[in-house]
Amino acid sequence: MAKNKNLHQAKNAKKDEFYTQLGDIENELRHYETHFKDKVVFCNCDDPYESNFFRYFVLNFNRLGLKKLICTCYYDSPISQTKTGKDKAHKIIINEMKDFDNNGSIDLDDARFIIEKALKDSDENVLSVLKGDKTQTSDTSLSLSLA
């Protein structure tokens, strides 16, 4: 029998998601930074609240010159449900990142502010429910990836 005790514990605890480390993402994507200018990035992630890809792109949105960041979330994401109150698959569209809390830098608190504001009213950034389950091959995900 395999001696992957941590994997078995994670499986039993229903915590079987192992996320790419932010440092690894930064080290790889630094080679491609100039290619992101005026582009739309689609992150088909399990949960933007846990995804380091979401963190990387939201924290570097302005520096990379992104046009838009679209992130999707599975319907059964436990963290996202507690943050948004939505028990369905949903998408977050970020068209603008700025220092909303005026602390002198753009950070995850600003991203949280954007999501909370998008939940309350429509503005330049959007949080909405998706049709379907948000699997990578669903029509909704495929249409978003072509946006």
XYZ file of N, CA and C in Angstrom:
441
model
N 0.843 -1.188 0.000
C 0.000 0.000 0.000
C 0.884 1.246 0.000
N 0.462 2.246 -0.716
C 1.228 3.492 -0.812
C 1.282 4.175 0.542
N 2.392 4.838 0.777
C 2.573 5.522 2.059
C 2.292 7.009 1.911
N 1.210 7.354 1.270
C 0.834 8.752 1.100
C -0.232 9.120 2.130
N 0.170 9.085 3.364
C -0.718 9.308 4.499
C -1.450 10.650 4.390
N -0.734 11.713 3.996
C -1.360 13.032 3.895
C -2.469 13.062 2.849
N -2.244 12.381 1.727
C -3.274 12.337 0.691
C -4.508 11.590 1.176
N -4.292 10.495 1.872
C -5.428 9.733 2.400
C -6.181 10.547 3.457
N -5.458 11.254 4.308
C -6.116 12.093 5.310
C -6.915 13.202 4.642
N -6.342 13.816 3.608
C -7.040 14.881 2.895
C -8.302 14.347 2.226
N -8.196 13.171 1.635
C -9.358 12.565 0.982
C -10.458 12.301 1.998
N -10.091 11.733 3.124
C -11.076 11.432 4.159
C -11.692 12.690 4.743
N -10.934 13.757 4.790
C -11.430 15.016 5.344
C -12.130 15.861 4.279
N -12.220 15.335 3.053
C -12.826 16.056 1.929
C -12.062 17.339 1.610
N -10.786 17.341 1.908
C -9.920 18.475 1.586
C -8.898 17.973 0.577
N -9.383 17.668 -0.603
C -8.501 17.056 -1.586
C -7.978 18.039 -2.623
N -8.110 19.321 -2.375
C -7.586 20.326 -3.287
C -6.199 20.744 -2.826
N -5.274 20.641 -3.716
C -3.911 21.062 -3.426
C -3.584 22.187 -4.385
N -3.416 23.375 -3.867
C -3.301 24.565 -4.689
C -1.861 24.881 -5.047
N -1.691 25.407 -6.257
C -0.391 25.864 -6.719
C 0.052 27.020 -5.836
N 1.287 26.987 -5.401
C 1.818 28.017 -4.515
C 1.974 29.341 -5.259
N 1.691 30.453 -4.571
C 1.796 31.778 -5.165
C 3.207 32.037 -5.687
N 4.221 31.633 -4.950
C 5.604 31.825 -5.387
C 5.901 31.118 -6.696
N 5.342 29.923 -6.873
C 5.533 29.184 -8.125
C 4.863 29.903 -9.293
N 3.684 30.444 -9.043
C 2.970 31.191 -10.084
C 3.768 32.434 -10.461
N 4.229 33.178 -9.452
C 5.022 34.388 -9.712
C 6.288 34.060 -10.496
N 6.984 33.009 -10.102
C 8.226 32.625 -10.782
C 7.997 32.253 -12.236
N 6.890 31.601 -12.527
C 6.620 31.199 -13.909
C 6.078 32.350 -14.747
N 5.104 33.080 -14.216
C 4.443 34.101 -15.028
C 5.282 35.354 -15.228
N 6.346 35.526 -14.464
C 7.210 36.696 -14.669
C 7.826 36.683 -16.061
N 7.928 35.514 -16.660
C 8.478 35.393 -18.006
C 7.498 35.874 -19.076
N 6.238 36.051 -18.709
C 5.195 36.363 -19.687
C 4.460 37.665 -19.389
N 4.961 38.455 -18.452
C 4.233 39.636 -17.993
C 3.831 40.574 -19.123
N 4.690 40.786 -20.086
C 4.374 41.724 -21.171
C 3.232 41.219 -22.055
N 2.956 39.951 -22.020
C 1.905 39.380 -22.863
C 0.501 39.590 -22.295
N 0.390 40.072 -21.070
C -0.916 40.237 -20.435
C -1.558 41.592 -20.703
N -0.810 42.553 -21.210
C -1.335 43.911 -21.405
C -2.575 43.888 -22.302
N -3.638 44.533 -21.801
C -4.919 44.651 -22.509
C -5.578 43.307 -22.812
N -5.296 42.311 -22.002
C -5.870 40.978 -22.201
C -6.922 40.679 -21.129
N -7.809 39.759 -21.467
C -8.785 39.224 -20.519
C -8.235 37.896 -20.020
N -8.143 37.751 -18.700
C -7.673 36.500 -18.100
C -8.882 35.768 -17.521
N -9.009 34.504 -17.875
C -10.094 33.665 -17.373
C -9.514 32.612 -16.445
N -9.877 32.676 -15.168
C -9.439 31.689 -14.170
C -10.623 30.789 -13.855
N -10.590 29.601 -14.376
C -11.628 28.619 -14.101
C -11.195 27.855 -12.853
N -11.286 28.530 -11.710
C -10.747 27.966 -10.472
C -11.855 27.371 -9.609
N -11.456 26.532 -8.673
C -12.415 25.939 -7.743
C -13.085 27.020 -6.911
N -12.272 27.930 -6.420
C -12.758 28.950 -5.502
C -11.803 30.134 -5.518
N -12.248 31.296 -5.983
C -11.344 32.440 -6.024
C -10.832 32.859 -4.642
N -11.547 32.490 -3.596
C -11.093 32.843 -2.255
C -9.892 32.013 -1.818
N -9.667 30.895 -2.497
C -8.540 30.038 -2.150
C -7.494 29.954 -3.257
N -7.838 30.368 -4.453
C -6.961 30.219 -5.608
C -5.816 31.231 -5.603
N -4.603 30.733 -5.684
C -3.451 31.628 -5.779
C -3.336 32.251 -7.162
N -3.950 31.645 -8.175
C -3.991 32.288 -9.491
C -4.850 33.548 -9.407
N -6.004 33.447 -8.738
C -6.834 34.638 -8.526
C -6.039 35.697 -7.770
N -5.373 35.291 -6.700
C -4.569 36.242 -5.922
C -3.523 36.930 -6.790
N -2.799 36.144 -7.575
C -1.748 36.715 -8.416
C -2.324 37.760 -9.373
N -3.384 37.401 -10.085
C -3.916 38.309 -11.097
C -4.615 39.517 -10.491
N -5.286 39.358 -9.365
C -5.950 40.510 -8.759
C -4.915 41.464 -8.152
N -3.868 40.924 -7.544
C -2.840 41.782 -6.946
C -1.962 42.458 -7.992
N -1.873 41.872 -9.165
C -1.030 42.422 -10.229
C -1.848 42.951 -11.402
N -3.136 43.152 -11.201
C -4.055 43.569 -12.254
C -3.543 44.811 -12.987
N -3.236 45.849 -12.254
C -2.798 47.109 -12.875
C -1.392 47.008 -13.443
N -0.497 46.388 -12.725
C 0.890 46.275 -13.186
C 0.976 45.492 -14.494
N 0.155 44.460 -14.623
C 0.128 43.667 -15.850
C -0.654 44.352 -16.963
N -1.459 45.359 -16.602
C -2.268 46.063 -17.590
C -3.446 45.247 -18.099
N -4.014 44.413 -17.213
C -5.133 43.561 -17.627
C -6.349 44.401 -18.017
N -7.050 43.928 -19.005
C -8.309 44.547 -19.403
C -9.428 44.068 -18.485
N -9.393 42.758 -18.165
C -10.460 42.161 -17.362
C -9.957 40.856 -16.761
N -10.462 40.537 -15.567
C -10.193 39.261 -14.908
C -11.537 38.599 -14.632
N -11.711 37.397 -15.161
C -12.943 36.636 -14.942
C -12.573 35.375 -14.172
N -13.195 35.179 -13.019
C -12.967 33.970 -12.220
C -14.305 33.297 -11.969
N -14.302 31.986 -12.082
C -15.513 31.233 -11.798
C -15.301 30.386 -10.556
N -16.410 29.962 -9.983
C -16.377 29.229 -8.725
C -17.374 28.086 -8.791
N -16.971 26.907 -8.332
C -17.878 25.761 -8.276
C -19.057 26.045 -7.360
N -20.163 25.396 -7.639
C -21.371 25.597 -6.839
C -21.207 25.126 -5.403
N -20.313 24.170 -5.163
C -20.203 23.614 -3.814
C -18.946 24.070 -3.082
N -18.445 25.225 -3.446
C -17.247 25.735 -2.795
C -17.593 26.243 -1.397
N -17.072 25.616 -0.357
C -17.473 25.987 1.002
C -17.040 27.392 1.408
N -15.860 27.822 1.008
C -15.388 29.156 1.389
C -16.204 30.217 0.669
N -16.363 30.052 -0.622
C -17.095 31.034 -1.411
C -18.530 31.187 -0.924
N -19.173 30.079 -0.573
C -20.551 30.159 -0.084
C -20.640 30.995 1.182
N -19.679 30.845 2.065
C -19.737 31.615 3.306
C -19.455 33.085 3.055
N -18.670 33.399 2.030
C -18.323 34.792 1.741
C -19.415 35.502 0.959
N -20.054 34.786 0.013
C -21.018 35.435 -0.871
C -22.463 35.127 -0.523
N -22.699 34.036 0.201
C -24.063 33.618 0.474
C -24.710 32.934 -0.719
N -23.954 32.735 -1.777
C -24.480 32.080 -2.973
C -24.141 30.597 -2.912
N -25.144 29.754 -3.106
C -24.891 28.317 -3.082
C -24.910 27.738 -4.492
N -24.660 28.582 -5.462
C -24.602 28.158 -6.856
C -23.261 28.579 -7.437
N -22.912 27.965 -8.553
C -21.689 28.372 -9.248
C -21.834 29.841 -9.644
N -20.784 30.594 -9.501
C -20.865 32.000 -9.874
C -19.557 32.491 -10.477
N -19.625 33.681 -11.032
C -18.446 34.280 -11.638
C -18.210 35.648 -11.022
N -16.954 36.012 -10.987
C -16.542 37.342 -10.562
C -15.833 37.957 -11.754
N -16.283 39.134 -12.162
C -15.625 39.850 -13.250
C -15.043 41.130 -12.674
N -13.742 41.267 -12.802
C -13.059 42.463 -12.309
C -12.568 43.255 -13.513
N -13.081 44.470 -13.627
C -12.701 45.374 -14.706
C -11.781 46.478 -14.215
N -11.701 46.614 -12.906
C -10.918 47.705 -12.330
C -10.410 47.289 -10.956
N -9.153 47.567 -10.689
C -8.584 47.349 -9.354
C -7.989 48.662 -8.889
N -8.392 49.080 -7.714
C -7.799 50.279 -7.130
C -7.742 50.125 -5.620
N -7.090 51.057 -4.999
C -6.901 51.049 -3.550
C -8.166 51.582 -2.880
N -9.157 50.714 -2.728
C -10.448 51.127 -2.196
C -10.380 51.521 -0.729
N -9.494 50.899 0.029
C -9.425 51.220 1.458
C -8.386 52.297 1.764
N -7.795 52.867 0.735
C -6.846 53.985 0.871
C -5.710 53.706 1.845
N -5.175 52.484 1.805
C -4.049 52.169 2.688
C -2.706 52.291 1.972
N -2.747 52.754 0.730
C -1.508 52.984 -0.004
C -1.077 51.850 -0.908
N -1.806 50.734 -0.904
C -1.451 49.627 -1.793
C -2.705 48.843 -2.166
N -2.618 48.155 -3.286
C -3.703 47.267 -3.697
C -3.399 45.891 -3.128
N -4.353 45.367 -2.352
C -4.134 44.087 -1.685
C -5.427 43.278 -1.677
N -5.413 42.165 -0.985
C -6.591 41.294 -0.960
C -7.782 41.938 -0.265
N -7.543 42.888 0.633
C -8.659 43.613 1.238
C -9.427 44.392 0.174
N -8.706 44.950 -0.804
C -9.366 45.657 -1.900
C -10.174 44.690 -2.759
N -9.651 43.492 -2.984
C -10.388 42.475 -3.744
C -11.661 42.084 -2.994
N -11.568 41.911 -1.682
C -12.756 41.588 -0.877
C -13.791 42.710 -0.975
N -13.309 43.949 -0.932
C -14.202 45.100 -1.042
C -14.942 45.073 -2.379
N -14.211 44.777 -3.452
C -14.823 44.708 -4.785
C -15.938 43.666 -4.803
N -15.666 42.493 -4.259
C -16.653 41.412 -4.273
C -17.863 41.787 -3.427
N -17.635 42.349 -2.253
C -18.745 42.757 -1.390
C -19.585 43.840 -2.054
N -18.930 44.795 -2.706
C -19.654 45.863 -3.399
C -20.445 45.292 -4.571
N -19.858 44.362 -5.300
C -20.551 43.748 -6.435
C -21.768 42.950 -5.975
N -21.728 42.399 -4.764
C -22.882 41.679 -4.222
C -24.039 42.621 -3.918
N -23.713 43.846 -3.514
C -24.733 44.796 -3.084
C -25.347 45.576 -4.232
N -24.535 45.978 -5.176
C -25.046 46.780 -6.282
C -24.183 46.562 -7.518
N -24.718 46.944 -8.630
C -23.939 46.796 -9.858
C -22.975 47.969 -9.973
N -21.790 47.676 -10.385
C -20.803 48.712 -10.656
C -19.879 48.192 -11.735
N -18.670 48.685 -11.794
C -17.746 48.262 -12.839
C -17.290 46.814 -12.676
N -17.462 46.239 -11.506
C -17.109 44.844 -11.253
C -18.382 44.071 -10.925
N -18.415 42.788 -11.291
C -19.660 42.027 -11.240
C -19.457 40.688 -10.546
N -20.432 40.293 -9.741
C -20.506 38.940 -9.208
C -21.895 38.430 -9.547
N -21.982 37.330 -10.281
C -23.289 36.816 -10.668
C -23.283 35.294 -10.720
N -24.481 34.723 -10.635
C -24.662 33.273 -10.661
C -24.490 32.781 -12.093
N -23.839 31.632 -12.235
C -23.659 30.995 -13.539
C -24.770 29.995 -13.793
N -25.037 29.739 -15.046
C -25.925 28.640 -15.416
C -25.069 27.387 -15.443
N -25.557 26.310 -14.894
C -24.798 25.064 -14.902
C -23.904 24.936 -13.690
N -22.977 23.978 -13.769
C -22.157 23.637 -12.607
C -20.745 24.206 -12.645
N -20.359 24.867 -13.709
C -19.071 25.517 -13.869
C -17.933 24.549 -14.147
N -18.233 23.354 -14.575
C -17.131 22.474 -14.940
C -16.401 23.078 -16.128
N -15.153 22.695 -16.313
C -14.335 23.304 -17.352
C -14.889 23.085 -18.750
N -15.697 22.065 -18.931
C -16.239 21.788 -20.256
C -17.680 22.259 -20.416
N -18.235 22.920 -19.408
C -19.613 23.389 -19.522
C -19.695 24.511 -20.553
N -20.871 24.665 -21.149
C -21.064 25.723 -22.139
C -20.775 27.096 -21.552
N -21.162 27.303 -20.296
C -20.927 28.595 -19.657
C -19.442 28.888 -19.536
N -18.669 27.938 -19.050
C -17.226 28.149 -18.903
C -16.564 28.354 -20.256
N -16.973 27.576 -21.236
C -16.385 27.730 -22.567
C -16.709 29.094 -23.159
N -17.929 29.581 -22.965
C -18.278 30.893 -23.511
C -17.528 32.007 -22.787
N -17.320 31.868 -21.478
C -16.548 32.869 -20.738
C -15.095 32.880 -21.181
N -14.544 31.723 -21.474
C -13.140 31.660 -21.864
C -12.907 32.286 -23.229
N -13.960 32.462 -23.996
C -13.843 33.092 -25.310
C -14.197 34.566 -25.265
N -14.561 35.079 -24.092
C -14.976 36.484 -23.959
C -13.863 37.437 -24.316
